[in-house]
Tab-separated table of C-alpha atoms in Angstrom:
chain	number	residue	atom	x	y	z
A	1	MET	CA	0.241	0.158	-0.127
A	2	GLU	CA	1.291	3.288	-1.179
A	3	THR	CA	1.098	5.868	2.284
A	4	GLY	CA	4.197	7.755	1.407
A	5	LEU	CA	4.481	11.272	-0.172
A	6	ASN	CA	5.396	11.028	-3.951
A	7	LEU	CA	7.276	13.932	-4.418
A	8	ASP	CA	7.063	15.425	-7.806
A	9	TRP	CA	9.924	17.878	-8.435
A	10	SER	CA	8.475	18.356	-12.317
A	11	ILE	CA	5.799	20.524	-10.827
A	12	ALA	CA	8.543	22.577	-9.339
A	13	VAL	CA	10.594	22.787	-12.563
A	14	ASN	CA	7.565	23.577	-14.369
A	15	ALA	CA	6.844	26.406	-11.864
A	16	LEU	CA	10.505	27.897	-12.001
A	17	PRO	CA	9.770	30.351	-14.653
A	18	PHE	CA	7.143	32.012	-12.679
A	19	LEU	CA	9.206	31.882	-9.562
A	20	LEU	CA	11.827	33.742	-11.537
A	21	THR	CA	9.695	36.647	-12.527
A	22	GLY	CA	9.338	36.737	-8.538
A	23	ALA	CA	13.115	36.372	-7.908
A	24	LYS	CA	13.652	39.227	-10.570
A	25	LEU	CA	11.276	41.513	-8.844
A	26	THR	CA	13.195	40.452	-5.473
A	27	ILE	CA	16.440	41.597	-6.891
A	28	ILE	CA	14.849	45.014	-8.160
A	29	ILE	CA	13.246	45.941	-4.902
A	30	THR	CA	16.389	45.056	-3.055
A	31	VAL	CA	18.583	46.761	-5.453
A	32	VAL	CA	16.910	49.930	-6.108
A	33	GLY	CA	16.098	49.860	-2.000
A	34	LEU	CA	19.360	49.531	-1.133
A	35	LEU	CA	20.580	52.421	-3.194
A	36	ILE	CA	18.395	54.721	-1.874
A	37	GLY	CA	18.991	53.276	1.545
A	38	PHE	CA	22.984	53.627	1.210
A	39	PHE	CA	22.237	57.443	0.257
A	40	ILE	CA	19.934	57.792	3.170
A	41	GLY	CA	22.174	55.949	5.579
A	42	ALA	CA	25.460	57.892	4.603
A	43	ILE	CA	23.716	61.387	4.754
A	44	THR	CA	22.212	60.389	8.173
A	45	GLY	CA	25.138	58.832	9.437
A	46	LEU	CA	27.417	61.701	8.608
A	47	ALA	CA	24.696	63.802	10.174
A	48	ARG	CA	25.066	61.838	13.381
A	49	THR	CA	28.607	62.460	13.664
A	50	SER	CA	28.165	66.233	12.906
A	51	SER	CA	28.414	68.769	15.939
A	52	ASN	CA	25.112	70.253	14.578
A	53	LYS	CA	22.362	69.360	17.331
A	54	LEU	CA	19.429	69.727	14.728
A	55	PHE	CA	21.125	67.288	12.222
A	56	SER	CA	22.082	64.760	14.473
A	57	GLY	CA	18.851	65.045	16.461
A	58	ILE	CA	16.655	64.538	13.435
A	59	SER	CA	18.720	61.407	12.427
A	60	THR	CA	18.788	60.152	15.863
A	61	VAL	CA	14.951	60.033	16.139
A	62	TYR	CA	14.959	58.641	12.466
A	63	VAL	CA	17.067	56.044	13.203
A	64	GLU	CA	15.294	55.207	16.727
A	65	ILE	CA	12.035	54.814	15.019
A	66	ILE	CA	12.860	52.658	12.088
A	67	ARG	CA	14.851	50.523	14.218
A	68	GLY	CA	12.213	50.275	16.787
A	69	THR	CA	9.367	48.991	14.533
A	70	PRO	CA	9.153	46.009	12.607
A	71	ILE	CA	9.663	46.225	8.856
A	72	LEU	CA	6.349	44.371	8.273
A	73	VAL	CA	4.665	47.089	9.997
A	74	GLN	CA	6.342	49.658	8.227
A	75	ALA	CA	5.185	48.285	5.042
A	76	LEU	CA	1.772	47.876	6.197
A	77	TYR	CA	1.689	51.419	7.213
A	78	LEU	CA	2.723	52.496	4.076
A	79	TYR	CA	0.862	50.537	1.665
A	80	PHE	CA	-2.608	50.640	3.726
A	81	GLY	CA	-1.964	53.376	6.267
A	82	VAL	CA	-0.424	56.335	4.415
A	83	ASN	CA	-2.413	55.207	0.867
A	84	GLN	CA	-5.767	55.910	2.763
A	85	LEU	CA	-4.610	59.343	3.529
A	86	LEU	CA	-3.023	59.854	0.055
A	87	GLN	CA	-6.154	58.822	-1.319
A	88	HIS	CA	-8.231	61.167	0.477
A	89	SER	CA	-6.073	64.139	0.237
A	90	ALA	CA	-4.459	63.704	-3.284
A	91	GLY	CA	-6.277	60.831	-4.858
A	92	PHE	CA	-3.625	58.662	-5.910
A	93	LYS	CA	-2.072	55.713	-4.397
A	94	ILE	CA	1.644	54.240	-3.934
A	95	GLY	CA	1.683	50.994	-6.021
A	96	SER	CA	2.779	47.773	-3.959
A	97	THR	CA	6.241	47.426	-5.248
A	98	THR	CA	7.047	51.064	-4.918
A	99	ALA	CA	5.871	50.781	-1.201
A	100	GLY	CA	7.997	47.677	-1.033
A	101	ILE	CA	11.046	49.733	-2.070
A	102	ILE	CA	10.429	52.786	-0.156
A	103	ALA	CA	10.109	50.323	2.772
A	104	ILE	CA	13.435	48.851	2.322
A	105	ALA	CA	15.152	52.414	1.510
A	106	ILE	CA	13.786	53.934	4.778
A	107	ASN	CA	14.501	50.573	6.689
A	108	SER	CA	18.058	49.831	5.413
A	109	GLY	CA	18.700	53.375	5.438
A	110	ALA	CA	18.423	53.715	9.505
A	111	TYR	CA	20.964	50.471	9.854
A	112	ILE	CA	23.065	51.588	7.313
A	113	SER	CA	23.299	54.995	9.215
A	114	GLU	CA	24.500	53.407	12.161
A	115	ILE	CA	27.026	51.548	10.247
A	116	VAL	CA	28.427	54.682	8.560
A	117	ARG	CA	28.247	56.803	11.882
A	118	GLY	CA	30.360	54.009	13.390
A	119	SER	CA	32.795	53.352	10.650
A	120	ILE	CA	33.601	57.176	10.780
A	121	GLN	CA	33.934	57.605	14.188
A	122	SER	CA	36.418	54.458	14.433
A	123	ILE	CA	38.893	56.446	12.026
A	124	ASP	CA	41.704	57.590	14.443
A	125	LYS	CA	41.598	61.452	15.318
A	126	GLY	CA	45.153	61.667	14.158
A	127	GLN	CA	44.312	61.096	10.596
A	128	VAL	CA	41.940	64.165	10.410
A	129	GLU	CA	44.917	66.273	12.266
A	130	ALA	CA	47.126	65.016	10.007
A	131	GLY	CA	45.258	66.270	6.912
A	132	ARG	CA	44.185	69.647	8.461
A	133	SER	CA	47.829	70.202	9.822
A	134	LEU	CA	48.684	70.060	5.897
A	135	GLY	CA	46.531	72.892	5.187
A	136	MET	CA	43.411	70.833	4.007
A	137	SER	CA	39.895	71.795	4.594
A	138	SER	CA	37.788	69.641	6.816
A	139	PHE	CA	35.881	68.870	3.668
A	140	LYS	CA	38.918	67.921	1.688
A	141	THR	CA	39.973	65.996	4.876
A	142	PHE	CA	36.797	64.109	5.222
A	143	ILE	CA	36.673	63.207	1.132
A	144	TYR	CA	40.178	62.142	0.809
A	145	ILE	CA	41.226	60.598	4.177
A	146	VAL	CA	38.199	59.558	6.460
A	147	TRP	CA	35.500	58.603	4.100
A	148	PRO	CA	37.860	56.037	1.979
A	149	GLN	CA	39.380	54.403	5.124
A	150	ALA	CA	35.615	54.302	6.750
A	151	LEU	CA	34.208	52.807	3.445
A	152	LYS	CA	36.651	49.890	3.876
A	153	ARG	CA	35.329	49.271	7.298
A	154	MET	CA	31.660	49.414	6.489
A	155	ILE	CA	31.827	46.812	3.973
A	156	PRO	CA	31.603	43.689	6.301
A	157	PRO	CA	28.515	45.190	8.242
A	158	LEU	CA	27.222	46.713	4.735
A	159	GLY	CA	27.170	42.975	3.147
A	160	ASN	CA	25.312	41.903	6.339
A	161	GLN	CA	22.722	44.601	5.960
A	162	PHE	CA	22.390	43.812	2.076
A	163	ILE	CA	21.580	40.169	2.870
A	164	ILE	CA	19.173	41.064	5.450
A	165	SER	CA	17.355	43.638	3.284
A	166	LEU	CA	16.839	40.979	0.410
A	167	LYS	CA	15.272	38.553	2.583
A	168	ASP	CA	13.229	41.192	4.240
A	169	THR	CA	11.658	41.934	0.939
A	170	SER	CA	9.836	38.346	1.266
A	171	LEU	CA	7.601	39.862	3.582
A	172	PHE	CA	6.221	42.223	1.103
A	173	ALA	CA	4.115	38.912	0.107
A	174	PHE	CA	1.524	40.658	2.973
A	175	ILE	CA	1.106	43.613	0.615
A	176	SER	CA	0.907	41.510	-2.698
A	177	VAL	CA	4.047	42.513	-4.035
A	178	ALA	CA	4.723	39.832	-6.617
A	179	GLU	CA	8.258	38.813	-5.383
A	180	LEU	CA	9.421	35.461	-5.099
A	181	THR	CA	7.925	34.357	-1.938
A	182	ARG	CA	4.603	35.781	-3.143
A	183	GLN	CA	4.912	33.795	-6.314
A	184	GLY	CA	5.726	30.518	-4.272
A	185	GLN	CA	2.636	30.709	-2.424
A	186	MET	CA	0.756	30.989	-5.623
A	187	SER	CA	2.345	28.228	-7.059
A	188	VAL	CA	1.851	26.133	-3.921
A	189	SER	CA	-1.975	26.971	-3.961
A	190	ALA	CA	-2.282	26.112	-7.622
A	191	THR	CA	-0.396	22.573	-7.279
A	192	PHE	CA	-0.246	21.802	-3.824
A	193	ALA	CA	3.437	20.558	-4.092
A	194	ALA	CA	4.349	22.697	-0.971
A	195	PHE	CA	7.573	20.706	-0.143
A	196	GLU	CA	9.010	21.034	-3.888
A	197	ILE	CA	8.014	24.611	-4.470
A	198	TYR	CA	9.288	26.060	-1.056
A	199	THR	CA	12.595	24.092	-1.490
A	200	PHE	CA	12.891	25.944	-4.793
A	201	VAL	CA	12.160	29.334	-3.238
A	202	ALA	CA	14.493	28.797	-0.401
A	203	LEU	CA	17.291	27.822	-2.785
A	204	LEU	CA	16.500	30.783	-4.998
A	205	TYR	CA	17.010	32.980	-1.996
A	206	LEU	CA	20.182	31.208	-1.231
A	207	CYS	CA	21.859	31.778	-4.517
A	208	MET	CA	20.862	35.716	-4.370
A	209	THR	CA	22.459	35.952	-0.988
A	210	MET	CA	25.441	33.959	-1.666
A	211	SER	CA	26.068	36.089	-4.582
A	212	ILE	CA	26.011	39.114	-2.204
A	213	SER	CA	28.661	37.474	-0.209
A	214	LEU	CA	30.816	36.510	-3.118
A	215	VAL	CA	30.565	40.101	-4.594
A	216	LEU	CA	31.319	41.864	-1.353
A	217	ARG	CA	34.349	39.435	-0.532
A	218	VAL	CA	35.919	40.312	-3.864
A	219	VAL	CA	35.205	44.120	-3.430
A	220	GLU	CA	36.686	43.564	-0.026
A	221	ARG	CA	40.114	41.946	-1.128
A	222	ARG	CA	40.061	44.678	-4.243
A	223	LEU	CA	40.323	47.620	-1.367
A	224	ASP	CA	42.598	45.641	0.722
A	225	VAL	CA	45.621	46.130	-1.499
A	226	ASN	CA	48.018	47.176	1.293
B	1	MET	CA	60.098	87.285	13.823
B	2	MET	CA	58.808	83.665	12.510
B	3	ILE	CA	56.531	83.019	15.574
B	4	GLN	CA	54.809	85.511	18.234
B	5	VAL	CA	53.248	84.098	21.157
B	6	ILE	CA	51.580	87.002	23.455
B	7	ASP	CA	49.818	85.825	26.853
B	8	LEU	CA	48.534	82.502	25.461
B	9	HIS	CA	46.021	80.830	27.682
B	10	LYS	CA	44.354	77.460	26.603
B	11	LYS	CA	41.330	75.749	28.951
B	12	PHE	CA	39.923	72.537	28.579
B	13	GLY	CA	36.561	72.715	30.442
B	14	ASN	CA	37.819	74.219	33.596
B	15	LEU	CA	41.389	72.739	33.153
B	16	GLU	CA	43.659	75.772	32.467
B	17	VAL	CA	46.588	73.847	30.751
B	18	LEU	CA	48.315	77.001	29.333
B	19	LYS	CA	48.295	79.706	31.925
B	20	GLY	CA	49.754	82.892	29.802
B	21	ILE	CA	52.745	81.885	27.517
B	22	ASP	CA	55.086	84.546	25.913
B	23	ASN	CA	57.345	83.512	23.127
B	24	ASN	CA	59.164	84.770	20.212
B	25	ILE	CA	60.654	82.302	18.017
B	26	SER	CA	62.929	83.637	15.040
B	27	GLU	CA	63.572	82.705	11.476
B	28	GLN	CA	66.170	79.593	11.234
B	29	GLU	CA	65.705	79.349	14.976
B	30	VAL	CA	65.656	75.504	16.544
B	31	VAL	CA	63.668	75.603	19.673
B	32	CYS	CA	63.503	72.534	21.797
B	33	VAL	CA	60.380	72.299	24.384
B	34	ILE	CA	60.967	70.112	27.436
B	35	GLY	CA	59.058	69.353	30.437
B	36	PRO	CA	57.381	66.580	32.437
B	37	SER	CA	54.235	65.263	31.069
B	38	GLY	CA	51.161	67.272	31.617
B	39	SER	CA	53.373	70.532	31.522
B	40	GLY	CA	51.415	71.695	28.422
B	41	LYS	CA	54.523	71.510	26.089
B	42	SER	CA	52.454	69.484	23.483
B	43	THR	CA	49.048	71.859	23.695
B	44	PHE	CA	51.589	74.582	23.393
B	45	LEU	CA	52.865	73.468	20.185
B	46	ARG	CA	49.336	72.497	18.738
B	47	CYS	CA	47.983	75.819	19.556
B	48	LEU	CA	51.100	77.043	17.002
B	49	ASN	CA	49.015	75.794	14.076
B	50	LYS	CA	45.800	76.217	15.803
B	51	LEU	CA	44.939	72.043	15.893
B	52	GLU	CA	43.821	73.377	19.324
B	53	ASP	CA	41.434	76.414	19.499
B	54	ILE	CA	43.288	79.314	21.580
B	55	THR	CA	41.080	80.413	24.461
B	56	SER	CA	42.658	83.602	24.667
B	57	GLY	CA	46.157	85.466	23.657
B	58	GLN	CA	47.470	85.742	20.536
B	59	VAL	CA	49.515	83.691	17.949
B	60	ILE	CA	51.223	85.002	15.134
B	61	ILE	CA	52.682	83.268	12.321
B	62	ASP	CA	55.059	85.241	9.895
B	63	GLY	CA	53.014	88.294	10.538
B	64	ILE	CA	49.393	86.581	10.446
B	65	ASP	CA	47.428	86.232	13.725
B	66	ILE	CA	45.876	82.868	13.834
B	67	SER	CA	43.920	83.680	16.868
B	68	ASP	CA	41.874	86.177	15.069
B	69	PRO	CA	38.937	83.946	13.852
B	70	ASN	CA	38.660	85.645	10.585
B	71	THR	CA	42.210	84.206	9.380
B	72	ASN	CA	42.207	81.331	7.013
B	73	ILE	CA	43.729	78.905	9.082
B	74	ASN	CA	44.208	76.501	6.190
B	75	LYS	CA	46.412	78.794	4.257
B	76	VAL	CA	48.601	79.583	6.976
B	77	ARG	CA	48.764	75.671	8.166
B	78	THR	CA	50.200	75.028	4.379
B	79	GLU	CA	53.471	77.143	5.658
B	80	LEU	CA	53.623	74.811	8.788
B	81	GLY	CA	54.609	71.680	8.691
B	82	MET	CA	53.759	69.079	11.428
B	83	VAL	CA	54.961	65.826	12.743
B	84	PHE	CA	52.960	63.853	15.207
B	85	GLN	CA	54.202	61.441	17.910
B	86	GLN	CA	51.880	58.588	16.030
B	87	PHE	CA	53.178	59.374	12.537
B	88	ASN	CA	49.625	59.653	11.574
B	89	LEU	CA	50.460	58.534	7.579
B	90	PHE	CA	47.425	57.649	5.493
B	91	PRO	CA	47.366	53.712	5.533
B	92	HIS	CA	45.099	53.523	2.213
B	93	MET	CA	47.699	55.386	0.311
B	94	THR	CA	51.266	54.584	-0.747
B	95	VAL	CA	54.018	56.707	0.626
B	96	MET	CA	54.052	58.678	-2.681
B	97	GLY	CA	50.230	59.181	-2.471
B	98	ASN	CA	50.662	60.505	1.201
B	99	ILE	CA	53.514	62.776	0.119
B	100	THR	CA	51.525	64.433	-2.927
B	101	LEU	CA	47.815	64.284	-1.497
B	102	ALA	CA	47.964	67.776	-0.149
B	103	PRO	CA	50.412	69.339	-2.596
B	104	ILE	CA	47.953	68.569	-5.132
B	105	LYS	CA	44.862	69.026	-3.491
B	106	GLU	CA	45.466	72.267	-1.829
B	107	LEU	CA	48.434	73.876	-3.665
B	108	GLY	CA	47.048	72.841	-6.900
B	109	ILE	CA	50.285	71.839	-8.622
B	110	SER	CA	50.035	68.991	-11.226
B	111	LYS	CA	50.424	65.300	-10.189
B	112	LYS	CA	53.651	64.883	-12.160
B	113	GLU	CA	55.492	67.881	-10.564
B	114	ALA	CA	54.123	66.891	-7.041
B	115	GLN	CA	55.685	63.357	-7.584
B	116	GLU	CA	59.078	65.139	-8.870
B	117	ASN	CA	58.908	67.036	-5.784
B	118	GLY	CA	58.054	64.156	-3.485
B	119	LEU	CA	61.038	62.103	-4.892
B	120	LYS	CA	63.185	64.927	-3.904
B	121	MET	CA	61.575	64.837	-0.213
B	122	LEU	CA	62.294	61.198	-0.115
B	123	ASP	CA	65.829	61.733	-0.876
B	124	LYS	CA	66.287	63.940	1.923
B	125	VAL	CA	64.648	61.559	4.463
B	126	GLY	CA	66.968	58.536	2.580
B	127	LEU	CA	63.454	56.611	1.561
B	128	ARG	CA	63.552	57.164	-2.245
B	129	ASP	CA	63.030	53.364	-2.914
B	130	LYS	CA	60.289	52.963	-0.801
B	131	ALA	CA	57.788	55.526	-2.710
B	132	ASP	CA	55.410	52.921	-4.027
B	133	VAL	CA	55.050	50.999	-0.911
B	134	TYR	CA	52.044	51.224	1.861
B	135	PRO	CA	53.142	53.053	5.137
B	136	SER	CA	52.153	49.596	6.683
B	137	ALA	CA	55.387	47.693	5.371
B	138	LEU	CA	57.604	50.071	6.680
B	139	SER	CA	59.260	50.198	10.411
B	140	GLY	CA	58.420	53.010	12.627
B	141	GLY	CA	61.166	55.135	12.003
B	142	GLN	CA	60.791	54.800	8.144
B	143	GLN	CA	56.992	55.840	8.574
B	144	GLN	CA	58.009	58.707	10.808
B	145	ARG	CA	60.686	59.806	8.041
B	146	VAL	CA	57.895	59.631	5.493
B	147	ALA	CA	55.718	62.009	7.567
B	148	ILE	CA	58.523	64.417	7.807
B	149	ALA	CA	58.628	64.146	3.816
B	150	ARG	CA	55.057	64.610	3.730
B	151	ALA	CA	55.057	67.758	5.931
B	152	LEU	CA	58.256	69.125	3.848
B	153	SER	CA	56.072	68.476	0.545
B	154	MET	CA	54.063	71.689	1.300
B	155	ASN	CA	57.535	73.629	1.402
B	156	PRO	CA	56.793	75.263	4.966
B	157	LYS	CA	58.600	78.011	6.597
B	158	ILE	CA	58.321	76.382	9.985
B	159	MET	CA	58.169	72.805	10.889
B	160	LEU	CA	56.443	71.668	14.469
B	161	PHE	CA	57.761	68.421	16.048
B	162	ASP	CA	55.559	66.953	18.708
B	163	GLU	CA	57.253	64.311	20.533
B	164	PRO	CA	58.511	62.450	16.823
B	165	THR	CA	60.578	59.884	18.543
B	166	SER	CA	58.534	58.912	21.559
B	167	ALA	CA	56.649	55.999	19.560
B	168	LEU	CA	59.718	54.616	18.161
B	169	ASP	CA	61.825	51.544	19.258
B	170	PRO	CA	65.221	52.885	20.805
B	171	GLU	CA	67.298	51.525	17.771
B	172	LEU	CA	65.163	53.313	15.309
B	173	VAL	CA	65.370	56.986	17.059
B	174	GLY	CA	68.724	57.623	15.784
B	175	GLU	CA	67.699	57.634	12.000
B	176	VAL	CA	64.577	60.084	12.656
B	177	LEU	CA	67.000	62.534	14.768
B	178	ALA	CA	69.423	62.542	11.843
B	179	VAL	CA	66.585	63.747	9.230
B	180	MET	CA	65.871	66.490	11.612
B	181	LYS	CA	69.295	67.719	12.610
B	182	ASN	CA	70.122	67.938	8.639
B	183	LEU	CA	66.848	70.022	8.338
B	184	ALA	CA	68.120	72.209	11.010
B	185	ASN	CA	71.442	72.746	9.464
B	186	GLU	CA	69.641	73.655	6.291
B	187	GLY	CA	68.138	76.716	8.020
B	188	MET	CA	64.327	75.522	8.955
B	189	THR	CA	62.500	77.014	11.681
B	190	MET	CA	62.122	74.358	13.944
B	191	VAL	CA	59.995	73.759	17.403
B	192	VAL	CA	60.525	70.397	18.789
B	193	VAL	CA	58.911	69.254	21.707
B	194	THR	CA	61.020	66.008	22.838
B	195	HIS	CA	62.283	64.050	25.577
B	196	GLU	CA	65.568	63.720	23.654
B	197	MET	CA	68.032	65.595	25.722
B	198	GLY	CA	70.884	64.951	23.542
B	199	PHE	CA	69.219	66.244	20.295
B	200	ALA	CA	68.254	69.294	22.298
B	201	ARG	CA	71.647	69.762	23.235
B	202	GLU	CA	73.222	69.181	19.914
B	203	VAL	CA	70.885	70.860	17.711
B	204	GLY	CA	68.772	73.314	19.479
B	205	ASP	CA	69.491	76.888	19.680
B	206	ARG	CA	67.437	77.486	22.714
B	207	VAL	CA	65.543	75.010	25.260
B	208	ILE	CA	62.228	75.964	26.863
B	209	PHE	CA	61.392	74.456	30.025
B	210	MET	CA	57.723	74.287	30.769
B	211	ASP	CA	55.886	73.078	33.764
B	212	GLU	CA	52.218	73.363	35.086
B	213	GLY	CA	51.244	75.401	31.874
B	214	VAL	CA	53.887	78.305	32.012
B	215	ILE	CA	57.530	78.651	30.761
B	216	VAL	CA	59.494	78.122	33.982
B	217	GLU	CA	63.035	78.733	32.136
B	218	GLU	CA	64.736	79.234	29.002
B	219	ASN	CA	68.338	79.540	27.788
B	220	THR	CA	70.980	77.996	25.287
B	221	PRO	CA	71.126	74.433	25.936
B	222	GLU	CA	74.641	74.694	27.134
B	223	GLU	CA	73.083	76.893	30.149
B	224	ILE	CA	69.830	75.056	30.357
B	225	PHE	CA	71.756	71.587	31.075
B	226	SER	CA	74.772	72.504	32.817
B	227	ASN	CA	73.548	75.395	34.988
B	228	PRO	CA	69.632	75.260	35.409
B	229	GLN	CA	68.426	78.339	37.681
B	230	ASN	CA	65.042	76.811	38.739
B	231	GLU	CA	64.534	74.556	41.350
B	232	ARG	CA	61.762	72.713	39.109
B	233	THR	CA	63.867	72.590	36.090
B	234	GLN	CA	66.861	71.452	38.237
B	235	ALA	CA	64.456	68.785	39.581
B	236	PHE	CA	63.382	67.707	36.089
B	237	LEU	CA	66.659	67.203	34.968
B	238	SER	CA	68.038	65.341	37.672
B	239	LYS	CA	65.502	62.784	36.934
B	240	ILE	CA	65.718	62.354	33.462
B	241	ILE	CA	69.755	62.459	33.018
């Protein structure tokens, strides 16, 4: 008597093109979101090292709020909450993919902000003094001396954050973004091959995160010429 | 007068580190500043290029009052080379990169010209063959000589040395002092905060003894070392020689 589960991998293989469209969207949301997130993080991280109380205050509040709330709540808040307001006041809505990109950007921005701040503050004060004593302005000293050294120290924690953000995009299945997890769910509900499909979904995530690790390792080695 | 210091006071919070310093340093003079740790000698040196803000009083470098907040301090600093105890070379750049950065970015000279000049500076400190290596591959003494070449690359009128040999292994001190001695012989105006009494005696034109934020005594090296007048100078010298 046949009681065991018969796995049919051909179902997952047939679903692969559909899953790959999801993976493509996952990559787009991650890359665009992280690019904006790095920009936000660099600006707010710098602001936190500034002696200007207003700049550092605003940045601190931003980091605390974003770090203190779950990204799923942030995405729901944007897509359903903010959209409700927008529809009433301006008559338009943010699309789900756009909401996902914004959520990744502001969420990763807060963590990258801390990475940037920590890396800049870890550079020895003597480096700045050496630059200033040669007559360079504080701006030039920062651009040519502090930032390149800080950037190198940022790479390992940044790689960590990129991987976390990529995986966070799976939560956008909740706001019906057709990314990889959502496409996986849809395939499963059509085929009931949960084990096979989710195995493929997990492997696709693994491919993407390992690619990030690999790229960052190469970048790190390139920068570590001395 | 190359450097004029008039009633210089420096406070860190409530702690007064410099309690009224007056001094003049003339062109080509080599002045060594000695004193116990915490005497304010490094702070005094760092006020001369405004790495420390001046609380009150005046510091006039080659006729320009740097205590005046309207003075463009970056411009003045290009004429004041500084060498630090911890070298502070830029670890992400080669030796040549270290030496040419400020001339290219601040003086606006071409890369080629900066490199030609850089090689001359490396010749001066005996490290021409190290142009393309990174600082981490050099010994402490070599790093400090590169730091001197980097400061010289801006063609400064004055060189400030903040305990340049204190972080070095004993056997590496000599090579750095030799470079400084050559510089003094070429007529560079130098202010050297140091614990190297042999150097102060041999190369210094004048020795300033500082303690507790004031200049206690100053004189020629011969007088200071063989015939110190003040009790505190006597006590300090008896401890270290």
